[in-house]
JSON list of C-alpha atoms and ligand atoms in Angstrom, two decimals:
[
{"chain": "A", "resi": 1, "resn": "UNK", "atom": "CA", "xyz": [104.70, 108.51, 124.68]},
{"chain": "A", "resi": 2, "resn": "UNK", "atom": "CA", "xyz": [101.77, 109.49, 122.48]},
{"chain": "A", "resi": 3, "resn": "UNK", "atom": "CA", "xyz": [101.65, 108.43, 118.86]},
{"chain": "A", "resi": 4, "resn": "UNK", "atom": "CA", "xyz": [102.26, 111.45, 116.68]},
{"chain": "A", "resi": 5, "resn": "UNK", "atom": "CA", "xyz": [102.67, 110.15, 113.12]},
{"chain": "A", "resi": 6, "resn": "UNK", "atom": "CA", "xyz": [99.39, 108.79, 111.91]},
{"chain": "A", "resi": 7, "resn": "UNK", "atom": "CA", "xyz": [97.67, 107.75, 108.69]},
{"chain": "A", "resi": 8, "resn": "UNK", "atom": "CA", "xyz": [93.90, 107.96, 108.32]},
{"chain": "A", "resi": 9, "resn": "UNK", "atom": "CA", "xyz": [92.37, 105.49, 105.86]},
{"chain": "A", "resi": 10, "resn": "UNK", "atom": "CA", "xyz": [88.69, 104.93, 105.12]},
{"chain": "A", "resi": 11, "resn": "UNK", "atom": "CA", "xyz": [86.10, 105.67, 102.44]},
{"chain": "A", "resi": 12, "resn": "UNK", "atom": "CA", "xyz": [84.88, 109.17, 101.57]},
{"chain": "A", "resi": 13, "resn": "UNK", "atom": "CA", "xyz": [82.20, 110.20, 104.04]},
{"chain": "A", "resi": 14, "resn": "UNK", "atom": "CA", "xyz": [83.51, 108.01, 106.91]},
{"chain": "A", "resi": 15, "resn": "UNK", "atom": "CA", "xyz": [84.31, 111.09, 108.98]},
{"chain": "A", "resi": 16, "resn": "UNK", "atom": "CA", "xyz": [88.08, 110.89, 108.47]},
{"chain": "A", "resi": 17, "resn": "UNK", "atom": "CA", "xyz": [88.50, 114.62, 107.95]},
{"chain": "A", "resi": 18, "resn": "UNK", "atom": "CA", "xyz": [86.39, 115.62, 110.95]},
{"chain": "A", "resi": 19, "resn": "UNK", "atom": "CA", "xyz": [88.09, 113.19, 113.30]},
{"chain": "A", "resi": 20, "resn": "UNK", "atom": "CA", "xyz": [91.57, 113.89, 111.94]},
{"chain": "A", "resi": 21, "resn": "UNK", "atom": "CA", "xyz": [91.08, 117.60, 112.58]},
{"chain": "A", "resi": 22, "resn": "UNK", "atom": "CA", "xyz": [89.93, 117.06, 116.18]},
{"chain": "A", "resi": 23, "resn": "UNK", "atom": "CA", "xyz": [92.69, 114.56, 116.94]},
{"chain": "A", "resi": 24, "resn": "UNK", "atom": "CA", "xyz": [95.41, 116.73, 115.39]},
{"chain": "A", "resi": 25, "resn": "UNK", "atom": "CA", "xyz": [94.37, 119.60, 117.63]},
{"chain": "A", "resi": 26, "resn": "UNK", "atom": "CA", "xyz": [94.30, 117.31, 120.67]},
{"chain": "A", "resi": 27, "resn": "UNK", "atom": "CA", "xyz": [97.78, 115.94, 119.92]},
{"chain": "A", "resi": 28, "resn": "UNK", "atom": "CA", "xyz": [99.04, 119.35, 118.83]},
{"chain": "A", "resi": 29, "resn": "UNK", "atom": "CA", "xyz": [100.33, 118.11, 115.48]},
{"chain": "A", "resi": 30, "resn": "UNK", "atom": "CA", "xyz": [99.64, 119.29, 111.91]},
{"chain": "A", "resi": 31, "resn": "UNK", "atom": "CA", "xyz": [96.58, 117.91, 110.12]},
{"chain": "A", "resi": 32, "resn": "UNK", "atom": "CA", "xyz": [97.69, 117.25, 106.55]},
{"chain": "A", "resi": 33, "resn": "UNK", "atom": "CA", "xyz": [94.68, 116.66, 104.28]},
{"chain": "A", "resi": 34, "resn": "UNK", "atom": "CA", "xyz": [95.76, 116.10, 100.68]},
{"chain": "A", "resi": 35, "resn": "UNK", "atom": "CA", "xyz": [92.17, 116.78, 99.57]},
{"chain": "A", "resi": 36, "resn": "UNK", "atom": "CA", "xyz": [92.23, 120.19, 101.29]},
{"chain": "A", "resi": 37, "resn": "UNK", "atom": "CA", "xyz": [95.64, 121.06, 99.86]},
{"chain": "A", "resi": 38, "resn": "UNK", "atom": "CA", "xyz": [94.44, 120.15, 96.36]},
{"chain": "A", "resi": 39, "resn": "UNK", "atom": "CA", "xyz": [91.14, 122.06, 96.73]},
{"chain": "A", "resi": 40, "resn": "UNK", "atom": "CA", "xyz": [93.10, 125.15, 97.78]},
{"chain": "A", "resi": 41, "resn": "UNK", "atom": "CA", "xyz": [95.53, 124.73, 94.86]},
{"chain": "A", "resi": 42, "resn": "UNK", "atom": "CA", "xyz": [92.55, 124.40, 92.53]},
{"chain": "A", "resi": 43, "resn": "UNK", "atom": "CA", "xyz": [90.91, 127.56, 93.86]},
{"chain": "A", "resi": 44, "resn": "UNK", "atom": "CA", "xyz": [94.16, 129.50, 93.57]},
{"chain": "A", "resi": 45, "resn": "UNK", "atom": "CA", "xyz": [94.77, 128.19, 90.06]},
{"chain": "A", "resi": 46, "resn": "UNK", "atom": "CA", "xyz": [98.33, 127.03, 90.80]},
{"chain": "A", "resi": 47, "resn": "UNK", "atom": "CA", "xyz": [100.01, 124.58, 88.36]},
{"chain": "A", "resi": 48, "resn": "UNK", "atom": "CA", "xyz": [99.18, 121.68, 90.73]},
{"chain": "A", "resi": 49, "resn": "UNK", "atom": "CA", "xyz": [95.60, 122.90, 91.01]},
{"chain": "A", "resi": 50, "resn": "UNK", "atom": "CA", "xyz": [95.20, 123.13, 87.25]},
{"chain": "A", "resi": 51, "resn": "UNK", "atom": "CA", "xyz": [96.61, 119.62, 86.87]},
{"chain": "A", "resi": 52, "resn": "UNK", "atom": "CA", "xyz": [94.32, 118.22, 89.57]},
{"chain": "A", "resi": 53, "resn": "UNK", "atom": "CA", "xyz": [91.05, 119.91, 88.63]},
{"chain": "A", "resi": 54, "resn": "UNK", "atom": "CA", "xyz": [89.65, 117.53, 86.02]},
{"chain": "A", "resi": 55, "resn": "UNK", "atom": "CA", "xyz": [90.39, 114.45, 88.14]},
{"chain": "A", "resi": 56, "resn": "UNK", "atom": "CA", "xyz": [88.83, 115.95, 91.25]},
{"chain": "A", "resi": 57, "resn": "UNK", "atom": "CA", "xyz": [85.71, 117.14, 89.44]},
{"chain": "A", "resi": 58, "resn": "UNK", "atom": "CA", "xyz": [85.11, 113.59, 88.19]},
{"chain": "A", "resi": 59, "resn": "UNK", "atom": "CA", "xyz": [85.83, 112.01, 91.58]},
{"chain": "A", "resi": 60, "resn": "UNK", "atom": "CA", "xyz": [88.92, 110.28, 90.19]},
{"chain": "A", "resi": 61, "resn": "UNK", "atom": "CA", "xyz": [92.28, 110.16, 91.90]},
{"chain": "A", "resi": 62, "resn": "UNK", "atom": "CA", "xyz": [94.89, 112.74, 90.98]},
{"chain": "A", "resi": 63, "resn": "UNK", "atom": "CA", "xyz": [98.03, 111.00, 89.57]},
{"chain": "A", "resi": 64, "resn": "UNK", "atom": "CA", "xyz": [100.44, 109.54, 92.13]},
{"chain": "A", "resi": 65, "resn": "UNK", "atom": "CA", "xyz": [103.33, 111.68, 90.86]},
{"chain": "A", "resi": 66, "resn": "UNK", "atom": "CA", "xyz": [101.49, 114.89, 91.85]},
{"chain": "A", "resi": 67, "resn": "UNK", "atom": "CA", "xyz": [100.62, 113.58, 95.31]},
{"chain": "A", "resi": 68, "resn": "UNK", "atom": "CA", "xyz": [104.05, 112.19, 95.96]},
{"chain": "A", "resi": 69, "resn": "UNK", "atom": "CA", "xyz": [105.78, 115.49, 95.25]},
{"chain": "A", "resi": 70, "resn": "UNK", "atom": "CA", "xyz": [103.25, 117.29, 97.44]},
{"chain": "A", "resi": 71, "resn": "UNK", "atom": "CA", "xyz": [103.63, 114.90, 100.41]},
{"chain": "A", "resi": 72, "resn": "UNK", "atom": "CA", "xyz": [107.41, 114.74, 100.12]},
{"chain": "A", "resi": 73, "resn": "UNK", "atom": "CA", "xyz": [107.55, 118.51, 100.46]},
{"chain": "A", "resi": 74, "resn": "UNK", "atom": "CA", "xyz": [104.92, 118.83, 103.20]},
{"chain": "A", "resi": 75, "resn": "UNK", "atom": "CA", "xyz": [106.43, 116.17, 105.51]},
{"chain": "A", "resi": 76, "resn": "UNK", "atom": "CA", "xyz": [109.78, 117.92, 105.42]},
{"chain": "A", "resi": 77, "resn": "UNK", "atom": "CA", "xyz": [108.41, 121.24, 106.60]},
{"chain": "A", "resi": 78, "resn": "UNK", "atom": "CA", "xyz": [109.50, 122.23, 110.06]},
{"chain": "A", "resi": 79, "resn": "UNK", "atom": "CA", "xyz": [106.22, 121.60, 111.92]},
{"chain": "A", "resi": 80, "resn": "UNK", "atom": "CA", "xyz": [105.90, 118.10, 110.48]},
{"chain": "A", "resi": 81, "resn": "UNK", "atom": "CA", "xyz": [109.53, 117.25, 111.19]},
{"chain": "A", "resi": 82, "resn": "UNK", "atom": "CA", "xyz": [109.37, 118.37, 114.81]},
{"chain": "A", "resi": 83, "resn": "UNK", "atom": "CA", "xyz": [105.78, 117.73, 115.95]},
{"chain": "A", "resi": 84, "resn": "UNK", "atom": "CA", "xyz": [104.57, 114.87, 113.74]},
{"chain": "A", "resi": 85, "resn": "UNK", "atom": "CA", "xyz": [101.47, 114.70, 111.53]},
{"chain": "A", "resi": 86, "resn": "UNK", "atom": "CA", "xyz": [98.16, 113.16, 110.66]},
{"chain": "A", "resi": 87, "resn": "UNK", "atom": "CA", "xyz": [98.02, 112.24, 106.99]},
{"chain": "A", "resi": 88, "resn": "UNK", "atom": "CA", "xyz": [94.34, 112.44, 106.06]},
{"chain": "A", "resi": 89, "resn": "UNK", "atom": "CA", "xyz": [93.56, 111.02, 102.62]},
{"chain": "A", "resi": 90, "resn": "UNK", "atom": "CA", "xyz": [97.09, 109.85, 101.80]},
{"chain": "A", "resi": 91, "resn": "UNK", "atom": "CA", "xyz": [98.07, 107.19, 100.84]},
{"chain": "A", "resi": 92, "resn": "UNK", "atom": "CA", "xyz": [95.15, 106.28, 98.60]},
{"chain": "A", "resi": 93, "resn": "UNK", "atom": "CA", "xyz": [96.82, 103.83, 96.19]},
{"chain": "A", "resi": 94, "resn": "UNK", "atom": "CA", "xyz": [99.33, 101.02, 96.59]},
{"chain": "A", "resi": 95, "resn": "UNK", "atom": "CA", "xyz": [101.81, 103.16, 94.65]},
{"chain": "A", "resi": 96, "resn": "UNK", "atom": "CA", "xyz": [101.42, 105.94, 97.21]},
{"chain": "A", "resi": 97, "resn": "UNK", "atom": "CA", "xyz": [101.71, 103.50, 100.13]},
{"chain": "A", "resi": 98, "resn": "UNK", "atom": "CA", "xyz": [104.93, 102.04, 98.72]},
{"chain": "A", "resi": 99, "resn": "UNK", "atom": "CA", "xyz": [106.24, 105.54, 98.11]},
{"chain": "A", "resi": 100, "resn": "UNK", "atom": "CA", "xyz": [105.61, 106.43, 101.76]},
{"chain": "A", "resi": 101, "resn": "UNK", "atom": "CA", "xyz": [107.45, 103.29, 102.92]},
{"chain": "A", "resi": 102, "resn": "UNK", "atom": "CA", "xyz": [110.52, 104.51, 101.01]},
{"chain": "A", "resi": 103, "resn": "UNK", "atom": "CA", "xyz": [110.15, 108.21, 101.80]},
{"chain": "A", "resi": 104, "resn": "UNK", "atom": "CA", "xyz": [109.91, 107.93, 105.59]},
{"chain": "A", "resi": 105, "resn": "UNK", "atom": "CA", "xyz": [113.29, 106.29, 106.28]},
{"chain": "A", "resi": 106, "resn": "UNK", "atom": "CA", "xyz": [114.82, 108.65, 103.71]},
{"chain": "A", "resi": 107, "resn": "UNK", "atom": "CA", "xyz": [113.65, 111.70, 105.70]},
{"chain": "A", "resi": 108, "resn": "UNK", "atom": "CA", "xyz": [114.33, 109.95, 109.03]},
{"chain": "A", "resi": 109, "resn": "UNK", "atom": "CA", "xyz": [110.70, 109.60, 110.07]},
{"chain": "A", "resi": 110, "resn": "UNK", "atom": "CA", "xyz": [108.51, 106.63, 110.96]},
{"chain": "A", "resi": 111, "resn": "UNK", "atom": "CA", "xyz": [104.75, 106.08, 111.05]},
{"chain": "A", "resi": 112, "resn": "UNK", "atom": "CA", "xyz": [103.23, 104.96, 114.36]},
{"chain": "A", "resi": 113, "resn": "UNK", "atom": "CA", "xyz": [99.77, 103.84, 113.32]},
{"chain": "A", "resi": 114, "resn": "UNK", "atom": "CA", "xyz": [97.35, 103.54, 110.41]},
{"chain": "A", "resi": 115, "resn": "UNK", "atom": "CA", "xyz": [93.73, 104.11, 111.43]},
{"chain": "A", "resi": 116, "resn": "UNK", "atom": "CA", "xyz": [91.01, 102.68, 109.22]},
{"chain": "A", "resi": 117, "resn": "UNK", "atom": "CA", "xyz": [87.59, 104.25, 109.87]},
{"chain": "A", "resi": 118, "resn": "UNK", "atom": "CA", "xyz": [84.83, 102.02, 108.49]},
{"chain": "A", "resi": 119, "resn": "UNK", "atom": "CA", "xyz": [81.21, 102.85, 107.61]},
{"chain": "A", "resi": 120, "resn": "UNK", "atom": "CA", "xyz": [78.74, 100.80, 105.53]},
{"chain": "A", "resi": 121, "resn": "UNK", "atom": "CA", "xyz": [78.27, 101.91, 101.90]},
{"chain": "A", "resi": 122, "resn": "UNK", "atom": "CA", "xyz": [74.57, 102.79, 102.16]},
{"chain": "A", "resi": 123, "resn": "UNK", "atom": "CA", "xyz": [75.28, 105.14, 105.07]},
{"chain": "A", "resi": 124, "resn": "UNK", "atom": "CA", "xyz": [78.14, 106.80, 103.15]},
{"chain": "A", "resi": 125, "resn": "UNK", "atom": "CA", "xyz": [75.95, 107.76, 100.19]},
{"chain": "A", "resi": 126, "resn": "UNK", "atom": "CA", "xyz": [73.46, 109.53, 102.47]},
{"chain": "A", "resi": 127, "resn": "UNK", "atom": "CA", "xyz": [76.21, 111.33, 104.38]},
{"chain": "A", "resi": 128, "resn": "UNK", "atom": "CA", "xyz": [77.97, 112.50, 101.23]},
{"chain": "A", "resi": 129, "resn": "UNK", "atom": "CA", "xyz": [74.74, 113.79, 99.70]},
{"chain": "A", "resi": 130, "resn": "UNK", "atom": "CA", "xyz": [74.08, 115.79, 102.88]},
{"chain": "A", "resi": 131, "resn": "UNK", "atom": "CA", "xyz": [77.61, 117.21, 102.85]},
{"chain": "A", "resi": 132, "resn": "UNK", "atom": "CA", "xyz": [77.14, 118.23, 99.21]},
{"chain": "A", "resi": 133, "resn": "UNK", "atom": "CA", "xyz": [74.18, 120.36, 100.26]},
{"chain": "A", "resi": 134, "resn": "UNK", "atom": "CA", "xyz": [75.98, 121.93, 103.20]},
{"chain": "A", "resi": 135, "resn": "UNK", "atom": "CA", "xyz": [79.37, 122.62, 101.61]},
{"chain": "A", "resi": 136, "resn": "UNK", "atom": "CA", "xyz": [78.54, 122.90, 97.94]},
{"chain": "A", "resi": 137, "resn": "UNK", "atom": "CA", "xyz": [81.58, 120.81, 96.96]},
{"chain": "A", "resi": 138, "resn": "UNK", "atom": "CA", "xyz": [81.72, 120.30, 93.19]},
{"chain": "A", "resi": 139, "resn": "UNK", "atom": "CA", "xyz": [82.83, 116.69, 93.71]},
{"chain": "A", "resi": 140, "resn": "UNK", "atom": "CA", "xyz": [79.74, 115.79, 95.76]},
{"chain": "A", "resi": 141, "resn": "UNK", "atom": "CA", "xyz": [77.09, 115.39, 93.03]},
{"chain": "A", "resi": 142, "resn": "UNK", "atom": "CA", "xyz": [75.38, 112.01, 93.03]},
{"chain": "A", "resi": 143, "resn": "UNK", "atom": "CA", "xyz": [77.23, 110.70, 90.00]},
{"chain": "A", "resi": 144, "resn": "UNK", "atom": "CA", "xyz": [80.59, 111.84, 91.33]},
{"chain": "A", "resi": 145, "resn": "UNK", "atom": "CA", "xyz": [79.82, 110.42, 94.78]},
{"chain": "A", "resi": 146, "resn": "UNK", "atom": "CA", "xyz": [79.18, 107.03, 93.22]},
{"chain": "A", "resi": 147, "resn": "UNK", "atom": "CA", "xyz": [82.42, 107.23, 91.29]},
{"chain": "A", "resi": 148, "resn": "UNK", "atom": "CA", "xyz": [84.39, 108.19, 94.41]},
{"chain": "A", "resi": 149, "resn": "UNK", "atom": "CA", "xyz": [83.04, 105.10, 96.19]},
{"chain": "A", "resi": 150, "resn": "UNK", "atom": "CA", "xyz": [83.99, 102.85, 93.25]},
{"chain": "A", "resi": 151, "resn": "UNK", "atom": "CA", "xyz": [87.46, 104.40, 93.10]},
{"chain": "A", "resi": 152, "resn": "UNK", "atom": "CA", "xyz": [87.79, 103.85, 96.85]},
{"chain": "A", "resi": 153, "resn": "UNK", "atom": "CA", "xyz": [86.93, 100.16, 96.67]},
{"chain": "A", "resi": 154, "resn": "UNK", "atom": "CA", "xyz": [89.20, 99.57, 93.65]},
{"chain": "A", "resi": 155, "resn": "UNK", "atom": "CA", "xyz": [92.22, 101.71, 94.53]},
{"chain": "A", "resi": 156, "resn": "UNK", "atom": "CA", "xyz": [92.21, 102.44, 98.26]},
{"chain": "A", "resi": 157, "resn": "UNK", "atom": "CA", "xyz": [90.54, 99.48, 99.99]},
{"chain": "A", "resi": 158, "resn": "UNK", "atom": "CA", "xyz": [93.51, 97.22, 99.06]},
{"chain": "A", "resi": 159, "resn": "UNK", "atom": "CA", "xyz": [95.64, 99.33, 101.41]},
{"chain": "A", "resi": 160, "resn": "UNK", "atom": "CA", "xyz": [93.96, 97.65, 104.38]},
{"chain": "A", "resi": 161, "resn": "UNK", "atom": "CA", "xyz": [95.52, 94.37, 103.30]},
{"chain": "A", "resi": 162, "resn": "UNK", "atom": "CA", "xyz": [98.80, 96.14, 102.57]},
{"chain": "A", "resi": 163, "resn": "UNK", "atom": "CA", "xyz": [99.07, 97.52, 106.11]},
{"chain": "A", "resi": 164, "resn": "UNK", "atom": "CA", "xyz": [98.03, 94.19, 107.60]},
{"chain": "A", "resi": 165, "resn": "UNK", "atom": "CA", "xyz": [100.59, 92.17, 105.67]},
{"chain": "A", "resi": 166, "resn": "UNK", "atom": "CA", "xyz": [103.35, 94.22, 104.08]},
{"chain": "A", "resi": 167, "resn": "UNK", "atom": "CA", "xyz": [104.10, 97.18, 106.33]},
{"chain": "A", "resi": 168, "resn": "UNK", "atom": "CA", "xyz": [105.71, 97.63, 109.73]},
{"chain": "A", "resi": 169, "resn": "UNK", "atom": "CA", "xyz": [103.07, 100.28, 110.51]},
{"chain": "A", "resi": 170, "resn": "UNK", "atom": "CA", "xyz": [100.33, 98.67, 112.63]},
{"chain": "A", "resi": 171, "resn": "UNK", "atom": "CA", "xyz": [96.72, 99.02, 111.48]},
{"chain": "A", "resi": 172, "resn": "UNK", "atom": "CA", "xyz": [93.64, 99.47, 113.67]},
{"chain": "A", "resi": 173, "resn": "UNK", "atom": "CA", "xyz": [90.02, 99.58, 112.54]},
{"chain": "A", "resi": 174, "resn": "UNK", "atom": "CA", "xyz": [87.57, 101.98, 114.14]},
{"chain": "A", "resi": 175, "resn": "UNK", "atom": "CA", "xyz": [83.79, 101.79, 113.67]},
{"chain": "A", "resi": 176, "resn": "UNK", "atom": "CA", "xyz": [82.81, 105.16, 112.17]},
{"chain": "A", "resi": 177, "resn": "UNK", "atom": "CA", "xyz": [79.07, 104.60, 112.46]},
{"chain": "A", "resi": 178, "resn": "UNK", "atom": "CA", "xyz": [78.78, 105.93, 116.02]},
{"chain": "A", "resi": 179, "resn": "UNK", "atom": "CA", "xyz": [78.30, 109.27, 117.76]},
{"chain": "A", "resi": 180, "resn": "UNK", "atom": "CA", "xyz": [81.17, 111.64, 116.90]},
{"chain": "A", "resi": 181, "resn": "UNK", "atom": "CA", "xyz": [82.37, 112.02, 120.51]},
{"chain": "A", "resi": 182, "resn": "UNK", "atom": "CA", "xyz": [82.53, 108.26, 121.06]},
{"chain": "A", "resi": 183, "resn": "UNK", "atom": "CA", "xyz": [84.75, 107.83, 118.01]},
{"chain": "A", "resi": 184, "resn": "UNK", "atom": "CA", "xyz": [86.97, 110.73, 119.12]},
{"chain": "A", "resi": 185, "resn": "UNK", "atom": "CA", "xyz": [87.36, 109.16, 122.58]},
{"chain": "A", "resi": 186, "resn": "UNK", "atom": "CA", "xyz": [88.46, 105.87, 121.02]},
{"chain": "A", "resi": 187, "resn": "UNK", "atom": "CA", "xyz": [90.96, 107.65, 118.76]},
{"chain": "A", "resi": 188, "resn": "UNK", "atom": "CA", "xyz": [92.44, 109.55, 121.73]},
{"chain": "A", "resi": 189, "resn": "UNK", "atom": "CA", "xyz": [92.79, 106.27, 123.60]},
{"chain": "A", "resi": 190, "resn": "UNK", "atom": "CA", "xyz": [94.48, 104.58, 120.64]},
{"chain": "A", "resi": 191, "resn": "UNK", "atom": "CA", "xyz": [97.04, 107.35, 120.24]},
{"chain": "A", "resi": 192, "resn": "UNK", "atom": "CA", "xyz": [97.90, 108.00, 123.89]},
{"chain": "B", "resi": 201, "resn": "LIG", "atom": "P1", "xyz": [89.20, 114.27, 99.94]},
{"chain": "B", "resi": 201, "resn": "LIG", "atom": "O1", "xyz": [88.88, 115.62, 100.45]},
{"chain": "B", "resi": 201, "resn": "LIG", "atom": "O2", "xyz": [90.27, 113.57, 100.76]},
{"chain": "B", "resi": 201, "resn": "LIG", "atom": "O3", "xyz": [87.98, 113.42, 99.75]},
{"chain": "B", "resi": 201, "resn": "LIG", "atom": "O4", "xyz": [89.85, 114.46, 98.49]},
{"chain": "B", "resi": 201, "resn": "LIG", "atom": "C1", "xyz": [89.15, 115.11, 97.45]},
{"chain": "B", "resi": 201, "resn": "LIG", "atom": "C2", "xyz": [89.73, 114.72, 96.10]},
{"chain": "B", "resi": 201, "resn": "LIG", "atom": "O5", "xyz": [91.11, 115.11, 96.02]},
{"chain": "B", "resi": 201, "resn": "LIG", "atom": "C3", "xyz": [89.72, 113.23, 95.78]},
{"chain": "B", "resi": 201, "resn": "LIG", "atom": "O6", "xyz": [88.49, 112.80, 95.27]},
{"chain": "B", "resi": 201, "resn": "LIG", "atom": "C4", "xyz": [90.85, 113.15, 94.75]},
{"chain": "B", "resi": 201, "resn": "LIG", "atom": "O7", "xyz": [90.44, 113.60, 93.49]},
{"chain": "B", "resi": 201, "resn": "LIG", "atom": "C5", "xyz": [91.86, 114.14, 95.30]},
{"chain": "B", "resi": 201, "resn": "LIG", "atom": "N1", "xyz": [92.81, 113.48, 96.25]},
{"chain": "B", "resi": 201, "resn": "LIG", "atom": "C6", "xyz": [92.95, 113.71, 97.58]},
{"chain": "B", "resi": 201, "resn": "LIG", "atom": "N2", "xyz": [93.90, 112.93, 98.12]},
{"chain": "B", "resi": 201, "resn": "LIG", "atom": "C7", "xyz": [94.37, 112.18, 97.09]},
{"chain": "B", "resi": 201, "resn": "LIG", "atom": "C8", "xyz": [95.36, 111.14, 97.00]},
{"chain": "B", "resi": 201, "resn": "LIG", "atom": "N3", "xyz": [96.04, 110.74, 98.07]},
{"chain": "B", "resi": 201, "resn": "LIG", "atom": "N4", "xyz": [95.56, 110.58, 95.78]},
{"chain": "B", "resi": 201, "resn": "LIG", "atom": "C9", "xyz": [94.90, 110.99, 94.69]},
{"chain": "B", "resi": 201, "resn": "LIG", "atom": "N5", "xyz": [93.94, 111.93, 94.71]},
{"chain": "B", "resi": 201, "resn": "LIG", "atom": "C10", "xyz": [93.68, 112.53, 95.90]}
]
């Protein structure tokens, strides 16, 4: 049976979002990007959006409590319950990872695989600067990009160790510095 509950880890600019979107379509499961949900909330000016705005604009992480409430609600929606999900950009802190370990059994779900997409730092900076030009994201200025990479290495990189040592969810690492289609083919293989 194919794996249909997946976590995507990896630094900003590694291609997580792009690959997660393609794979979710292939597996016919919802693509849940916490970054996208927060950007939408920000644009719409909802209470969550207003709370998240300052953190996002600086390239800092939005507080765990906000993300945890958001993910708890999203994973219990009907499509996620019945089809599965790709969590893209969550968890991003050890607090969030521990929260997910408790939440999943509570809502009678499990996670099949954590996928860590890796790309060297110097390549990430170039990719993020290019994306800033194309998408005009307010969190893609050079200063903010640098901060997002620092936040990643301090807060999120420790999750690799967490999944290797302290979780029953297996972790695989995928080289993200290759042609898009080659990476997609590997991800399809890993989740079949
Ligand atoms: P992304 O599109 O995944 O790069 O997320 C954009 C921004 O949304 C991040 O820089 C954070 O400010 C915020 N964000 C997204 N996911 C999370 C998360 N799991 N924890 C905290 N902040 C998050």
